[in-house]
């Protein structure tokens, strides 16, 4: 698997282990968030799932949540990052939480826009995404949903780069198609109360696709050692929308759990 690893340069500092969203990339973390954390002496480990850029997979492999969690556990075992603190965006937070429940030796957990239940609205979106990407690639998916996922300022900032056309279908064998095809069967019914490590939950309130505030409130209440930040200025894609703010919150949490 493709990964970027930097050890801590400050004694006792944890290593932030980033877990991507489904069509994410290490680029989202390495642009601003990871460098800011390294500047403060923290370690970082960003990696791409099998099927994402630079991480090949066998044609017959089903890129399920079980496979991705297993890969994360093997990565943690083989690289052995110092004092790992797992940070997951969207479904990546679910994978990180499942790794903790499977025995990952983490000192903390950060869930970025993760807490959700798959009701009729989200199930519709999940079922539609493979069809959209299969017809017009990730570009069509982003052009269709981005204004609903992110804050208005970020949407205006990237508007000139979007809606350029040139859509092309992804082959069924493409990694993103494989990941999306199998993500619709992912079980989100996690025993959140069993996550007995320090947990930070950050929710972007401008997310108009996946956010259900009542669900976030209920699932957050099950976490035994959690703290919460609700960001009115952010939507779903926190590392891109608010990278400096995210790095600052992660650094603060990293200092707390390492002390």
CSV table of C-alpha atoms in Angstrom, one decimal:
chain,number,residue,atom,x,y,z
A,1,UNK,CA,0.0,0.0,0.0
A,2,UNK,CA,1.1,3.6,-0.6
A,3,UNK,CA,1.8,5.4,2.6
A,4,UNK,CA,3.7,8.5,3.9
A,5,UNK,CA,5.2,8.1,7.4
A,6,UNK,CA,7.2,10.5,9.5
A,7,UNK,CA,8.2,9.7,13.1
A,8,UNK,CA,7.7,12.2,15.9
A,9,UNK,CA,10.5,14.6,16.5
A,10,UNK,CA,9.4,15.4,20.1
A,11,UNK,CA,9.7,12.9,22.9
A,12,UNK,CA,6.4,11.3,23.8
A,13,UNK,CA,4.5,12.8,21.0
A,14,UNK,CA,1.9,10.6,19.3
A,15,UNK,CA,1.7,9.7,15.6
A,16,UNK,CA,-1.5,10.8,13.8
A,17,UNK,CA,-2.7,7.9,11.6
A,18,UNK,CA,-5.0,9.3,9.0
A,19,UNK,CA,-7.8,7.1,7.5
A,20,UNK,CA,-9.2,8.3,4.2
A,21,UNK,CA,-12.8,8.8,3.1
A,22,UNK,CA,-13.9,6.3,0.4
A,23,UNK,CA,-12.5,8.2,-2.7
A,24,UNK,CA,-9.9,10.1,-0.6
A,25,UNK,CA,-6.2,10.3,-0.9
A,26,UNK,CA,-3.1,11.1,1.2
A,27,UNK,CA,-3.1,14.4,-0.6
A,28,UNK,CA,-6.0,15.6,1.5
A,29,UNK,CA,-3.9,15.2,4.7
A,30,UNK,CA,-0.5,16.0,3.3
A,31,UNK,CA,-1.4,19.4,1.8
A,32,UNK,CA,-1.7,21.3,5.1
A,33,UNK,CA,-2.8,19.2,8.1
A,34,UNK,CA,0.0,16.7,8.3
A,35,UNK,CA,2.8,19.2,7.7
A,36,UNK,CA,1.4,21.5,10.4
A,37,UNK,CA,1.4,18.6,12.9
A,38,UNK,CA,5.0,17.6,12.0
A,39,UNK,CA,6.1,21.2,12.6
A,40,UNK,CA,4.9,20.7,16.2
A,41,UNK,CA,6.9,17.5,16.6
A,42,UNK,CA,4.1,15.0,16.1
A,43,UNK,CA,4.4,12.0,13.9
A,44,UNK,CA,2.1,11.3,10.9
A,45,UNK,CA,1.1,8.3,8.9
A,46,UNK,CA,-1.2,8.8,5.9
A,47,UNK,CA,-2.0,5.9,3.5
A,48,UNK,CA,-4.3,4.9,0.6
A,49,UNK,CA,-6.6,2.0,0.7
A,50,UNK,CA,-6.2,-0.7,-1.9
A,51,UNK,CA,-8.0,0.7,-4.9
A,52,UNK,CA,-6.9,4.3,-4.1
A,53,UNK,CA,-3.9,6.0,-5.8
A,54,UNK,CA,-0.8,4.0,-5.6
A,55,UNK,CA,-2.3,1.0,-3.8
A,56,UNK,CA,-3.0,-1.8,-6.2
A,57,UNK,CA,-5.3,-4.7,-5.7
A,58,UNK,CA,-6.0,-8.1,-7.2
A,59,UNK,CA,-8.7,-8.0,-9.9
A,60,UNK,CA,-10.8,-10.6,-8.0
A,61,UNK,CA,-10.5,-8.8,-4.6
A,62,UNK,CA,-13.6,-7.4,-3.0
A,63,UNK,CA,-12.6,-4.1,-1.4
A,64,UNK,CA,-14.9,-4.5,1.7
A,65,UNK,CA,-14.8,-2.8,5.0
A,66,UNK,CA,-13.3,-6.0,6.5
A,67,UNK,CA,-10.4,-5.9,4.0
A,68,UNK,CA,-9.7,-2.2,4.7
A,69,UNK,CA,-9.8,-2.6,8.5
A,70,UNK,CA,-7.5,-5.6,8.1
A,71,UNK,CA,-5.1,-3.6,6.0
A,72,UNK,CA,-5.1,-0.9,8.6
A,73,UNK,CA,-4.3,-3.3,11.3
A,74,UNK,CA,-1.4,-4.8,9.3
A,75,UNK,CA,-0.1,-1.4,8.5
A,76,UNK,CA,0.0,-0.5,12.2
A,77,UNK,CA,1.7,-3.8,13.0
A,78,UNK,CA,4.3,-3.6,10.3
A,79,UNK,CA,5.2,0.1,10.6
A,80,UNK,CA,4.7,0.3,14.4
A,81,UNK,CA,4.1,4.1,14.5
A,82,UNK,CA,4.9,5.6,17.9
A,83,UNK,CA,1.8,6.1,20.1
A,84,UNK,CA,-0.7,5.9,17.2
A,85,UNK,CA,-3.7,8.3,17.3
A,86,UNK,CA,-6.2,7.3,14.7
A,87,UNK,CA,-8.0,10.1,12.7
A,88,UNK,CA,-10.8,9.0,10.3
A,89,UNK,CA,-12.8,11.2,7.8
A,90,UNK,CA,-16.3,10.1,7.0
A,91,UNK,CA,-16.4,6.3,6.6
A,92,UNK,CA,-12.7,6.4,7.4
A,93,UNK,CA,-13.7,7.1,11.0
A,94,UNK,CA,-15.8,3.9,11.0
A,95,UNK,CA,-12.8,1.9,9.7
A,96,UNK,CA,-10.6,3.5,12.4
A,97,UNK,CA,-13.2,2.7,15.1
A,98,UNK,CA,-13.5,-0.9,13.9
A,99,UNK,CA,-9.7,-1.2,14.0
A,100,UNK,CA,-9.7,-0.1,17.7
A,101,UNK,CA,-12.4,-2.6,18.5
A,102,UNK,CA,-10.3,-5.3,16.8
A,103,UNK,CA,-7.4,-4.6,19.0
A,104,UNK,CA,-5.4,-1.7,17.5
A,105,UNK,CA,-3.2,-0.2,20.2
A,106,UNK,CA,-4.2,3.4,19.8
A,107,UNK,CA,-4.0,6.1,22.4
A,108,UNK,CA,-6.9,8.1,20.9
A,109,UNK,CA,-9.4,8.4,18.2
A,110,UNK,CA,-10.8,11.3,16.1
A,111,UNK,CA,-14.0,10.9,14.2
A,112,UNK,CA,-14.5,13.6,11.5
A,113,UNK,CA,-18.1,13.6,10.2
A,114,UNK,CA,-18.4,9.9,11.0
A,115,UNK,CA,-21.3,9.5,13.3
A,116,UNK,CA,-24.4,8.5,11.3
A,117,UNK,CA,-27.1,5.9,10.7
A,118,UNK,CA,-28.1,4.7,7.2
A,119,UNK,CA,-31.7,5.9,6.9
A,120,UNK,CA,-33.6,6.3,3.7
A,121,UNK,CA,-31.8,9.5,2.6
A,122,UNK,CA,-28.3,8.3,3.1
A,123,UNK,CA,-29.2,4.9,1.7
A,124,UNK,CA,-30.4,6.6,-1.5
A,125,UNK,CA,-27.2,8.6,-1.8
A,126,UNK,CA,-25.1,5.5,-1.1
A,127,UNK,CA,-26.9,3.5,-3.8
A,128,UNK,CA,-26.7,6.3,-6.3
A,129,UNK,CA,-23.0,7.0,-6.0
A,130,UNK,CA,-21.8,3.8,-7.9
A,131,UNK,CA,-24.2,4.6,-10.7
A,132,UNK,CA,-23.1,8.3,-10.9
A,133,UNK,CA,-19.4,7.4,-10.8
A,134,UNK,CA,-19.9,4.5,-13.3
A,135,UNK,CA,-21.6,6.9,-15.7
A,136,UNK,CA,-19.3,10.0,-15.3
A,137,UNK,CA,-16.5,9.2,-13.0
A,138,UNK,CA,-15.6,11.0,-9.7
A,139,UNK,CA,-15.8,14.3,-11.6
A,140,UNK,CA,-19.5,14.0,-12.1
A,141,UNK,CA,-20.0,12.9,-8.5
A,142,UNK,CA,-18.2,15.9,-7.3
A,143,UNK,CA,-19.9,18.3,-9.6
A,144,UNK,CA,-23.3,16.9,-8.6
A,145,UNK,CA,-22.8,16.9,-4.8
A,146,UNK,CA,-20.0,19.2,-3.8
A,147,UNK,CA,-22.2,22.3,-3.1
A,148,UNK,CA,-24.2,20.2,-0.7
A,149,UNK,CA,-21.2,18.7,1.0
A,150,UNK,CA,-19.1,21.8,1.7
A,151,UNK,CA,-19.4,25.3,3.2
A,152,UNK,CA,-20.4,28.1,0.8
A,153,UNK,CA,-17.0,29.8,1.0
A,154,UNK,CA,-15.2,26.6,-0.1
A,155,UNK,CA,-17.8,25.9,-2.8
A,156,UNK,CA,-17.3,29.4,-4.2
A,157,UNK,CA,-13.5,29.0,-4.0
A,158,UNK,CA,-13.4,25.9,-6.2
A,159,UNK,CA,-16.4,26.7,-8.4
A,160,UNK,CA,-14.1,27.8,-11.3
A,161,UNK,CA,-12.4,24.4,-11.4
A,162,UNK,CA,-15.6,22.5,-11.5
A,163,UNK,CA,-18.4,21.9,-14.1
A,164,UNK,CA,-15.9,21.6,-16.9
A,165,UNK,CA,-17.5,18.6,-18.5
A,166,UNK,CA,-15.4,15.8,-20.0
A,167,UNK,CA,-17.1,13.2,-17.9
A,168,UNK,CA,-16.1,9.6,-18.5
A,169,UNK,CA,-17.4,6.4,-17.0
A,170,UNK,CA,-15.1,4.4,-14.7
A,171,UNK,CA,-14.6,0.8,-15.6
A,172,UNK,CA,-16.3,-1.7,-13.2
A,173,UNK,CA,-12.8,-2.9,-12.4
A,174,UNK,CA,-11.5,0.5,-11.2
A,175,UNK,CA,-10.6,0.8,-7.6
A,176,UNK,CA,-13.1,3.5,-6.8
A,177,UNK,CA,-15.9,1.5,-8.4
A,178,UNK,CA,-14.9,-1.5,-6.3
A,179,UNK,CA,-14.8,0.5,-3.1
A,180,UNK,CA,-18.1,2.1,-3.8
A,181,UNK,CA,-19.8,-1.1,-4.9
A,182,UNK,CA,-18.9,-2.8,-1.6
A,183,UNK,CA,-19.4,0.3,0.7
A,184,UNK,CA,-23.2,0.0,0.4
A,185,UNK,CA,-23.0,-3.2,2.4
A,186,UNK,CA,-21.0,-1.7,5.2
A,187,UNK,CA,-22.5,-2.2,8.6
A,188,UNK,CA,-22.7,1.1,10.5
A,189,UNK,CA,-24.2,-0.4,13.7
A,190,UNK,CA,-21.1,-0.1,15.8
A,191,UNK,CA,-21.1,-0.6,19.6
A,192,UNK,CA,-19.9,3.0,20.1
A,193,UNK,CA,-20.0,2.6,23.9
A,194,UNK,CA,-17.2,0.0,23.6
A,195,UNK,CA,-14.7,2.6,22.4
A,196,UNK,CA,-13.1,3.3,25.8
A,197,UNK,CA,-10.3,5.5,24.7
A,198,UNK,CA,-10.2,9.3,24.4
A,199,UNK,CA,-12.2,10.3,21.4
A,200,UNK,CA,-12.7,13.6,19.7
A,201,UNK,CA,-15.8,14.1,17.5
A,202,UNK,CA,-15.7,17.0,15.0
A,203,UNK,CA,-18.9,17.7,13.0
A,204,UNK,CA,-19.2,20.1,10.1
A,205,UNK,CA,-22.7,21.6,10.4
A,206,UNK,CA,-22.7,22.8,6.7
A,207,UNK,CA,-22.9,19.2,5.5
A,208,UNK,CA,-26.3,18.8,3.9
A,209,UNK,CA,-25.9,15.2,2.6
A,210,UNK,CA,-24.7,13.0,5.5
A,211,UNK,CA,-25.4,15.1,8.6
A,212,UNK,CA,-28.3,14.3,10.9
A,213,UNK,CA,-27.8,16.2,14.1
A,214,UNK,CA,-30.2,14.1,16.2
A,215,UNK,CA,-28.2,11.0,15.2
A,216,UNK,CA,-24.9,12.6,16.0
A,217,UNK,CA,-26.3,13.7,19.4
A,218,UNK,CA,-27.5,10.2,20.2
A,219,UNK,CA,-24.4,8.3,19.1
A,220,UNK,CA,-22.0,10.8,20.7
A,221,UNK,CA,-23.8,10.3,24.0
A,222,UNK,CA,-22.7,6.6,23.9
A,223,UNK,CA,-19.0,7.4,23.7
A,224,UNK,CA,-17.6,7.0,27.3
A,225,UNK,CA,-14.6,9.3,27.0
A,226,UNK,CA,-15.4,11.8,24.3
A,227,UNK,CA,-15.3,15.5,23.6
A,228,UNK,CA,-17.1,17.3,20.8
A,229,UNK,CA,-16.6,20.2,18.4
A,230,UNK,CA,-19.4,21.4,16.1
A,231,UNK,CA,-18.1,23.6,13.3
A,232,UNK,CA,-20.7,26.0,11.7
A,233,UNK,CA,-18.1,27.1,9.2
A,234,UNK,CA,-17.4,23.6,7.8
A,235,UNK,CA,-19.1,20.9,5.9
A,236,UNK,CA,-18.1,17.3,5.2
A,237,UNK,CA,-14.6,17.7,3.8
A,238,UNK,CA,-12.8,19.1,6.8
A,239,UNK,CA,-9.2,18.6,5.7
A,240,UNK,CA,-9.8,20.7,2.5
A,241,UNK,CA,-12.3,23.2,3.9
A,242,UNK,CA,-10.7,24.1,7.2
A,243,UNK,CA,-7.2,22.6,7.2
A,244,UNK,CA,-5.5,25.1,9.6
A,245,UNK,CA,-8.4,24.9,12.1
A,246,UNK,CA,-8.3,21.1,11.9
A,247,UNK,CA,-4.6,20.9,12.4
A,248,UNK,CA,-4.9,23.1,15.5
A,249,UNK,CA,-7.7,21.0,17.0
A,250,UNK,CA,-5.8,17.8,16.3
A,251,UNK,CA,-2.6,19.2,17.9
A,252,UNK,CA,-4.6,20.3,21.0
A,253,UNK,CA,-6.1,16.8,21.3
A,254,UNK,CA,-2.8,15.1,20.7
A,255,UNK,CA,-1.2,17.1,23.5
A,256,UNK,CA,-4.1,16.2,25.9
A,257,UNK,CA,-4.1,12.4,25.2
A,258,UNK,CA,-0.2,12.2,25.3
A,259,UNK,CA,0.2,13.9,28.7
